[in-house]
Amino acid sequence: MSRSHHGAKRLISQMRSPYQNPNICRSCLATLQSTRYASSSAATAAIEPDAPTHRSPPVTAASSVRSAYQINAGVVLSRPPILTRELTPFEKAYFFYQKRLNERLALPFTRYFYYQKGTPGDVEWKRKIKDRQTPARDIGVYNAYNDEKWNDELLVGAKESESEELVEALLKDTETVVEGDEAQQGPVQKETVEKPLPRITEADKAGDLRSLNRSLARTLYLVVRGKEGRWGFPSAGLVGKESLHIAAERILVQAGGINMNTWVIGNVPVGHFNLNYPQAKVDLEKKLEQLGEKTFFMKARIMAGQADLKDNPLGLDDFKWLAKDEIQKEVHPQYWNAVRNMLVER
């Protein structure tokens, strides 16, 4: 075998993986392997060309303008219902039937347990029971103990279940007969009580939308007319670092004056409205580009008082107290879609 053949064989043995050499320990094998990888990585890095350097363009005055929305606080000020809602005809007939059914199932009224015989109270009781034929005062003329006791349902068109008829029946029952002195032969007089106020107020009849004494069975909301002639809830921008709650209290005083006793409920808004400008407003001094307005509404209640727009700094010129369906007729459709879920039906 020639010398060149022996040299090639030795070179091949050196190029073999060190893992195949039984004369090298494991720690040395790990060292050799890490050295080989490091040398190969350095060689590769030397061969690869330099990565291109990306340079950012210089910052100009136009690129430093910041885009943002103006943050406003709005107040949904409401007056809650004062009266319960009017019952439907079916509900009136149903409750009236329940009263007569209860009269049939109840035990008979023991008169002498409540009125001593021969007293003025007993005489007054005899007079009243003769007219209505039943101890109950608000079920009409009905006797639950005779042969017609089964006839306890109202006919179509009957007025006994109407609230006005019930009020008149109760007022008539409260009348007390006062007989004059027999020696003086005075006339018989009736002492009446004051009639309760009707559900329909004078403001309802006059159509006064500024009055809080209207629509007593519904929730009313304060809406105002701004500089552009659009109706909406009172709102204004935030001042400094004030919160929405503090801003809502300030806006109520600025918009409605100091004669309203109000209460802002909670610190979390109940809704919001986004308004995008047709063209952004750029303020180069502040380096700000206003894309629109974002108004966050806070819920509030009025306890007493009335709104007064005199000398208000927000530029408001008119106000109304409106229910939900009335607000829809006054505000912009886009505004209505944003606020309608914040309002209650009654």
Tab-separated table of C-alpha atoms in Angstrom:
chain	number	residue	atom	x	y	z
A	1	MET	CA	0.000	0.000	0.000
A	2	SER	CA	1.453	3.322	-1.013
A	3	ARG	CA	2.051	6.293	1.261
A	4	SER	CA	-0.659	8.387	-0.387
A	5	HIS	CA	-3.163	5.631	0.259
A	6	HIS	CA	-2.275	5.630	3.964
A	7	GLY	CA	-2.632	9.429	4.165
A	8	ALA	CA	-6.106	9.338	2.637
A	9	LYS	CA	-7.191	6.666	5.070
A	10	ARG	CA	-5.968	8.764	8.019
A	11	LEU	CA	-7.766	11.847	6.738
A	12	ILE	CA	-11.022	9.930	6.433
A	13	SER	CA	-10.670	8.671	9.991
A	14	GLN	CA	-10.190	12.238	11.257
A	15	MET	CA	-13.241	13.472	9.389
A	16	ARG	CA	-15.466	10.855	10.968
A	17	SER	CA	-17.889	11.935	13.671
A	18	PRO	CA	-16.277	11.991	17.086
A	19	TYR	CA	-19.251	10.001	18.364
A	20	GLN	CA	-17.863	6.966	16.555
A	21	ASN	CA	-14.463	7.139	18.291
A	22	PRO	CA	-14.448	4.906	21.358
A	23	ASN	CA	-11.277	6.492	22.751
A	24	ILE	CA	-12.894	9.891	23.540
A	25	CYS	CA	-14.965	10.420	26.676
A	26	ARG	CA	-18.443	11.975	26.652
A	27	SER	CA	-17.435	15.363	28.125
A	28	CYS	CA	-14.796	15.808	25.445
A	29	LEU	CA	-17.310	14.836	22.793
A	30	ALA	CA	-19.681	17.595	23.980
A	31	THR	CA	-16.838	20.145	23.922
A	32	LEU	CA	-15.793	19.171	20.414
A	33	GLN	CA	-19.366	19.310	19.173
A	34	SER	CA	-20.010	22.820	20.580
A	35	THR	CA	-16.707	24.042	19.120
A	36	ARG	CA	-17.598	22.692	15.694
A	37	TYR	CA	-21.011	24.365	15.743
A	38	ALA	CA	-19.524	27.695	16.856
A	39	SER	CA	-16.899	27.637	14.114
A	40	SER	CA	-19.458	26.746	11.456
A	41	SER	CA	-21.784	29.563	12.608
A	42	ALA	CA	-18.958	32.073	12.485
A	43	ALA	CA	-18.073	30.970	8.998
A	44	THR	CA	-21.637	31.279	7.852
A	45	ALA	CA	-21.924	34.765	9.335
A	46	ALA	CA	-18.783	35.792	7.540
A	47	ILE	CA	-20.139	34.582	4.210
A	48	GLU	CA	-23.633	36.143	4.507
A	49	PRO	CA	-23.908	39.744	3.276
A	50	ASP	CA	-24.819	42.541	5.621
A	51	ALA	CA	-28.575	43.032	6.186
A	52	PRO	CA	-29.948	46.228	4.671
A	53	THR	CA	-30.444	49.079	7.107
A	54	HIS	CA	-33.949	50.607	7.175
A	55	ARG	CA	-33.951	54.278	7.934
A	56	SER	CA	-37.143	56.068	9.121
A	57	PRO	CA	-38.023	59.276	7.352
A	58	PRO	CA	-37.479	62.498	9.256
A	59	VAL	CA	-40.349	63.664	11.466
A	60	THR	CA	-42.099	66.678	10.004
A	61	ALA	CA	-44.687	69.067	11.453
A	62	ALA	CA	-47.516	67.403	9.545
A	63	SER	CA	-46.707	63.896	10.844
A	64	SER	CA	-46.637	65.088	14.493
A	65	VAL	CA	-50.354	66.009	14.489
A	66	ARG	CA	-52.241	63.593	16.749
A	67	SER	CA	-55.720	62.314	15.784
A	68	ALA	CA	-58.285	62.021	18.569
A	69	TYR	CA	-61.952	62.399	19.526
A	70	GLN	CA	-63.334	65.035	21.876
A	71	ILE	CA	-64.684	63.374	25.050
A	72	ASN	CA	-67.978	64.792	26.334
A	73	ALA	CA	-70.148	64.003	29.341
A	74	GLY	CA	-73.919	63.912	28.879
A	75	VAL	CA	-76.694	63.762	31.487
A	76	VAL	CA	-79.927	61.772	31.138
A	77	LEU	CA	-81.964	63.653	33.747
A	78	SER	CA	-85.343	62.040	34.426
A	79	ARG	CA	-88.432	62.535	36.540
A	80	PRO	CA	-89.856	59.134	37.605
A	81	PRO	CA	-93.582	58.308	37.378
A	82	ILE	CA	-95.721	59.741	40.147
A	83	LEU	CA	-98.862	57.673	39.503
A	84	THR	CA	-99.369	54.047	38.578
A	85	ARG	CA	-100.307	53.378	34.991
A	86	GLU	CA	-103.886	53.197	33.798
A	87	LEU	CA	-105.316	49.661	33.777
A	88	THR	CA	-106.480	48.042	30.563
A	89	PRO	CA	-110.211	47.227	30.161
A	90	PHE	CA	-109.495	43.536	30.709
A	91	GLU	CA	-107.546	44.234	33.908
A	92	LYS	CA	-110.337	46.444	35.236
A	93	ALA	CA	-112.983	43.790	34.603
A	94	TYR	CA	-110.779	41.065	36.093
A	95	PHE	CA	-110.050	42.903	39.358
A	96	PHE	CA	-113.703	43.906	39.683
A	97	TYR	CA	-114.753	40.266	39.293
A	98	GLN	CA	-112.220	39.244	41.963
A	99	LYS	CA	-113.800	41.700	44.401
A	100	ARG	CA	-117.285	40.303	43.858
A	101	LEU	CA	-115.998	36.724	44.067
A	102	ASN	CA	-114.318	37.527	47.376
A	103	GLU	CA	-117.619	38.972	48.624
A	104	ARG	CA	-119.363	35.689	47.818
A	105	LEU	CA	-116.734	33.545	49.557
A	106	ALA	CA	-116.329	35.720	52.668
A	107	LEU	CA	-118.337	35.232	55.840
A	108	PRO	CA	-121.394	37.466	56.304
A	109	PHE	CA	-120.724	40.853	57.830
A	110	THR	CA	-121.538	40.929	61.551
A	111	ARG	CA	-123.079	44.356	61.961
A	112	TYR	CA	-123.556	44.415	65.751
A	113	PHE	CA	-119.888	43.552	66.289
A	114	TYR	CA	-118.941	46.939	64.826
A	115	TYR	CA	-122.027	49.094	65.501
A	116	GLN	CA	-124.025	49.171	68.714
A	117	LYS	CA	-127.742	49.036	68.118
A	118	GLY	CA	-129.465	52.411	68.094
A	119	THR	CA	-126.267	54.454	67.784
A	120	PRO	CA	-125.708	57.050	65.010
A	121	GLY	CA	-123.211	54.678	63.407
A	122	ASP	CA	-125.813	51.934	63.249
A	123	VAL	CA	-128.352	54.319	61.715
A	124	GLU	CA	-125.818	55.429	59.094
A	125	TRP	CA	-124.982	51.810	58.312
A	126	LYS	CA	-128.628	50.943	57.687
A	127	ARG	CA	-128.929	53.859	55.284
A	128	LYS	CA	-125.904	52.850	53.242
A	129	ILE	CA	-126.573	49.107	53.115
A	130	LYS	CA	-130.044	49.831	51.765
A	131	ASP	CA	-128.548	51.556	48.705
A	132	ARG	CA	-125.669	49.244	47.808
A	133	GLN	CA	-127.024	45.928	49.231
A	134	THR	CA	-123.516	44.778	50.245
A	135	PRO	CA	-120.930	45.678	52.898
A	136	ALA	CA	-118.314	46.296	50.190
A	137	ARG	CA	-118.186	49.869	48.959
A	138	ASP	CA	-116.591	49.476	45.517
A	139	ILE	CA	-118.368	46.571	43.800
A	140	GLY	CA	-121.576	48.283	42.769
A	141	VAL	CA	-125.088	47.139	43.619
A	142	TYR	CA	-124.630	43.432	44.350
A	143	ASN	CA	-125.967	40.982	46.928
A	144	ALA	CA	-123.803	37.927	47.488
A	145	TYR	CA	-126.460	36.065	49.534
A	146	ASN	CA	-129.622	36.120	47.437
A	147	ASP	CA	-130.686	34.116	44.402
A	148	GLU	CA	-128.806	36.430	42.001
A	149	LYS	CA	-125.433	35.928	43.653
A	150	TRP	CA	-124.152	33.943	40.667
A	151	ASN	CA	-124.490	37.013	38.467
A	152	ASP	CA	-121.160	38.515	39.529
A	153	GLU	CA	-119.589	39.261	36.125
A	154	LEU	CA	-119.817	42.596	34.362
A	155	LEU	CA	-121.557	42.975	31.040
A	156	VAL	CA	-119.848	44.497	28.010
A	157	GLY	CA	-119.888	48.289	28.294
A	158	ALA	CA	-120.550	48.351	32.053
A	159	LYS	CA	-119.039	51.331	33.862
A	160	GLU	CA	-118.776	49.896	37.382
A	161	SER	CA	-115.100	48.918	36.903
A	162	GLU	CA	-113.983	52.335	35.617
A	163	SER	CA	-111.777	54.319	37.972
A	164	GLU	CA	-114.025	57.389	37.780
A	165	GLU	CA	-117.079	55.338	38.815
A	166	LEU	CA	-115.192	53.753	41.691
A	167	VAL	CA	-114.076	57.163	42.956
A	168	GLU	CA	-117.630	58.493	42.816
A	169	ALA	CA	-118.919	55.436	44.693
A	170	LEU	CA	-116.331	55.829	47.437
A	171	LEU	CA	-117.042	59.546	47.749
A	172	LYS	CA	-120.752	58.895	48.021
A	173	ASP	CA	-120.136	56.301	50.727
A	174	THR	CA	-118.101	58.764	52.793
A	175	GLU	CA	-120.956	61.244	52.957
A	176	THR	CA	-122.406	61.537	56.440
A	177	VAL	CA	-125.978	62.700	57.095
A	178	VAL	CA	-126.225	65.281	59.862
A	179	GLU	CA	-129.772	65.812	61.093
A	180	GLY	CA	-130.765	69.113	62.622
A	181	ASP	CA	-132.130	69.640	66.123
A	182	GLU	CA	-135.738	68.459	66.383
A	183	ALA	CA	-136.667	71.491	68.427
A	184	GLN	CA	-135.314	73.846	65.794
A	185	GLN	CA	-136.393	71.595	62.916
A	186	GLY	CA	-133.106	72.155	61.074
A	187	PRO	CA	-132.599	70.747	57.577
A	188	VAL	CA	-130.781	67.508	56.882
A	189	GLN	CA	-127.205	68.159	55.745
A	190	LYS	CA	-124.520	65.947	54.203
A	191	GLU	CA	-120.862	66.278	55.065
A	192	THR	CA	-118.733	65.500	52.003
A	193	VAL	CA	-115.016	64.964	51.636
A	194	GLU	CA	-112.698	66.618	49.149
A	195	LYS	CA	-112.563	64.930	45.771
A	196	PRO	CA	-109.107	63.653	44.737
A	197	LEU	CA	-107.317	65.366	41.884
A	198	PRO	CA	-107.746	63.866	38.411
A	199	ARG	CA	-105.001	61.992	36.598
A	200	ILE	CA	-105.135	64.482	33.734
A	201	THR	CA	-103.592	67.753	34.916
A	202	GLU	CA	-103.953	71.287	33.613
A	203	ALA	CA	-100.508	71.019	32.000
A	204	ASP	CA	-101.718	67.975	30.066
A	205	LYS	CA	-104.757	69.842	28.822
A	206	ALA	CA	-102.701	72.892	27.846
A	207	GLY	CA	-99.931	70.835	26.216
A	208	ASP	CA	-97.223	72.518	28.311
A	209	LEU	CA	-94.082	70.509	27.513
A	210	ARG	CA	-91.969	72.542	29.936
A	211	SER	CA	-94.014	71.535	32.970
A	212	LEU	CA	-93.099	68.659	35.242
A	213	ASN	CA	-96.746	68.379	36.269
A	214	ARG	CA	-97.726	66.393	33.162
A	215	SER	CA	-97.789	62.736	32.137
A	216	LEU	CA	-97.754	61.745	35.796
A	217	ALA	CA	-97.823	58.033	34.964
A	218	ARG	CA	-94.722	58.168	32.740
A	219	THR	CA	-91.025	58.995	33.031
A	220	LEU	CA	-90.046	62.389	31.630
A	221	TYR	CA	-86.554	63.341	30.418
A	222	LEU	CA	-84.946	66.761	30.117
A	223	VAL	CA	-83.929	67.613	26.545
A	224	VAL	CA	-82.395	70.926	25.496
A	225	ARG	CA	-81.815	72.768	22.224
A	226	GLY	CA	-78.233	73.790	21.487
A	227	LYS	CA	-76.559	76.382	19.314
A	228	GLU	CA	-77.093	74.444	16.084
A	229	GLY	CA	-80.828	74.071	16.753
A	230	ARG	CA	-80.638	70.352	17.523
A	231	TRP	CA	-82.361	68.744	20.476
A	232	GLY	CA	-80.572	66.373	22.822
A	233	PHE	CA	-79.571	65.708	26.410
A	234	PRO	CA	-77.390	68.303	28.189
A	235	SER	CA	-73.713	67.634	27.436
A	236	ALA	CA	-70.331	69.359	27.417
A	237	GLY	CA	-66.638	68.512	27.227
A	238	LEU	CA	-64.556	67.363	30.169
A	239	VAL	CA	-62.469	69.978	31.957
A	240	GLY	CA	-59.023	68.912	33.078
A	241	LYS	CA	-58.930	65.521	34.777
A	242	GLU	CA	-62.493	65.541	36.126
A	243	SER	CA	-64.460	62.307	36.093
A	244	LEU	CA	-67.736	61.730	34.287
A	245	HIS	CA	-69.638	61.953	37.586
A	246	ILE	CA	-68.145	65.344	38.503
A	247	ALA	CA	-68.631	66.580	34.944
A	248	ALA	CA	-72.307	65.544	34.996
A	249	GLU	CA	-72.915	67.522	38.196
A	250	ARG	CA	-71.231	70.571	36.681
A	251	ILE	CA	-73.231	70.304	33.445
A	252	LEU	CA	-76.532	70.107	35.350
A	253	VAL	CA	-75.753	73.381	37.124
A	254	GLN	CA	-74.555	75.085	33.945
A	255	ALA	CA	-77.483	73.869	31.826
A	256	GLY	CA	-80.419	73.932	34.250
A	257	GLY	CA	-79.388	76.447	36.855
A	258	ILE	CA	-79.094	76.113	40.619
A	259	ASN	CA	-82.824	75.731	41.297
A	260	MET	CA	-82.871	71.998	40.559
A	261	ASN	CA	-82.290	69.418	43.291
A	262	THR	CA	-80.693	66.556	41.343
A	263	TRP	CA	-78.855	63.317	42.041
A	264	VAL	CA	-76.308	61.761	39.655
A	265	ILE	CA	-76.562	57.978	39.972
A	266	GLY	CA	-73.303	56.022	39.997
A	267	ASN	CA	-69.945	56.555	38.310
A	268	VAL	CA	-70.436	54.398	35.209
A	269	PRO	CA	-72.108	55.739	32.037
A	270	VAL	CA	-75.319	54.113	30.815
A	271	GLY	CA	-74.549	54.636	27.124
A	272	HIS	CA	-72.561	56.608	24.575
A	273	PHE	CA	-72.942	58.400	21.245
A	274	ASN	CA	-70.273	58.752	18.546
A	275	LEU	CA	-70.360	61.736	16.184
A	276	ASN	CA	-67.903	61.788	13.265
A	277	TYR	CA	-67.213	65.154	11.656
A	278	PRO	CA	-67.651	65.385	7.869
A	279	GLN	CA	-64.181	66.954	7.836
A	280	ALA	CA	-61.632	66.666	10.593
A	281	LYS	CA	-60.817	69.824	12.580
A	282	VAL	CA	-57.062	70.459	12.801
A	283	ASP	CA	-55.590	72.595	15.570
A	284	LEU	CA	-51.935	73.275	14.690
A	285	GLU	CA	-51.220	75.008	17.993
A	286	LYS	CA	-52.205	71.930	19.962
A	287	LYS	CA	-51.065	69.621	17.131
A	288	LEU	CA	-54.417	67.873	17.342
A	289	GLU	CA	-56.777	66.611	14.688
A	290	GLN	CA	-60.343	66.153	15.983
A	291	LEU	CA	-62.153	63.405	14.118
A	292	GLY	CA	-65.416	63.819	16.029
A	293	GLU	CA	-67.027	63.643	19.465
A	294	LYS	CA	-67.707	60.778	21.862
A	295	THR	CA	-70.384	61.537	24.465
A	296	PHE	CA	-70.814	59.288	27.507
A	297	PHE	CA	-74.173	59.647	29.285
A	298	MET	CA	-74.659	59.565	33.050
A	299	LYS	CA	-78.029	58.813	34.650
A	300	ALA	CA	-79.551	61.363	37.041
A	301	ARG	CA	-82.832	62.076	38.864
A	302	ILE	CA	-84.561	65.345	39.665
A	303	MET	CA	-86.024	65.596	43.173
A	304	ALA	CA	-87.441	69.107	43.108
A	305	GLY	CA	-87.189	72.399	41.286
A	306	GLN	CA	-87.276	73.283	37.608
A	307	ALA	CA	-84.788	73.988	34.817
A	308	ASP	CA	-83.790	77.588	34.140
A	309	LEU	CA	-81.710	78.313	31.023
A	310	LYS	CA	-81.151	81.983	31.796
A	311	ASP	CA	-77.493	83.022	31.335
A	312	ASN	CA	-76.324	79.441	30.802
A	313	PRO	CA	-72.740	79.180	29.415
A	314	LEU	CA	-73.561	76.260	27.099
A	315	GLY	CA	-75.573	78.331	24.622
A	316	LEU	CA	-78.895	76.549	25.249
A	317	ASP	CA	-82.069	78.417	24.340
A	318	ASP	CA	-84.966	76.026	25.063
A	319	PHE	CA	-85.846	72.892	27.042
A	320	LYS	CA	-88.639	70.319	27.261
A	321	TRP	CA	-89.661	67.468	29.548
A	322	LEU	CA	-90.538	64.610	27.181
A	323	ALA	CA	-91.385	60.927	27.373
A	324	LYS	CA	-89.526	58.324	25.324
A	325	ASP	CA	-91.819	58.331	22.290
A	326	GLU	CA	-91.879	62.148	22.318
A	327	ILE	CA	-88.073	62.334	22.273
A	328	GLN	CA	-87.948	60.274	19.074
A	329	LYS	CA	-89.890	62.999	17.258
A	330	GLU	CA	-87.459	65.760	18.300
A	331	VAL	CA	-83.935	64.345	17.970
A	332	HIS	CA	-81.898	63.252	14.931
A	333	PRO	CA	-82.414	59.591	13.849
A	334	GLN	CA	-78.725	58.780	14.406
A	335	TYR	CA	-78.902	60.285	17.893
A	336	TRP	CA	-82.108	58.375	18.641
A	337	ASN	CA	-80.546	55.030	17.663
A	338	ALA	CA	-77.782	55.647	20.192
A	339	VAL	CA	-79.934	56.714	23.161
A	340	ARG	CA	-83.222	54.814	22.797
A	341	ASN	CA	-82.071	51.783	24.800
A	342	MET	CA	-81.188	54.033	27.748
A	343	LEU	CA	-84.817	55.190	28.146
A	344	VAL	CA	-87.763	53.368	29.698
A	345	GLU	CA	-91.199	53.051	28.141
A	346	ARG	CA	-93.066	54.461	31.145
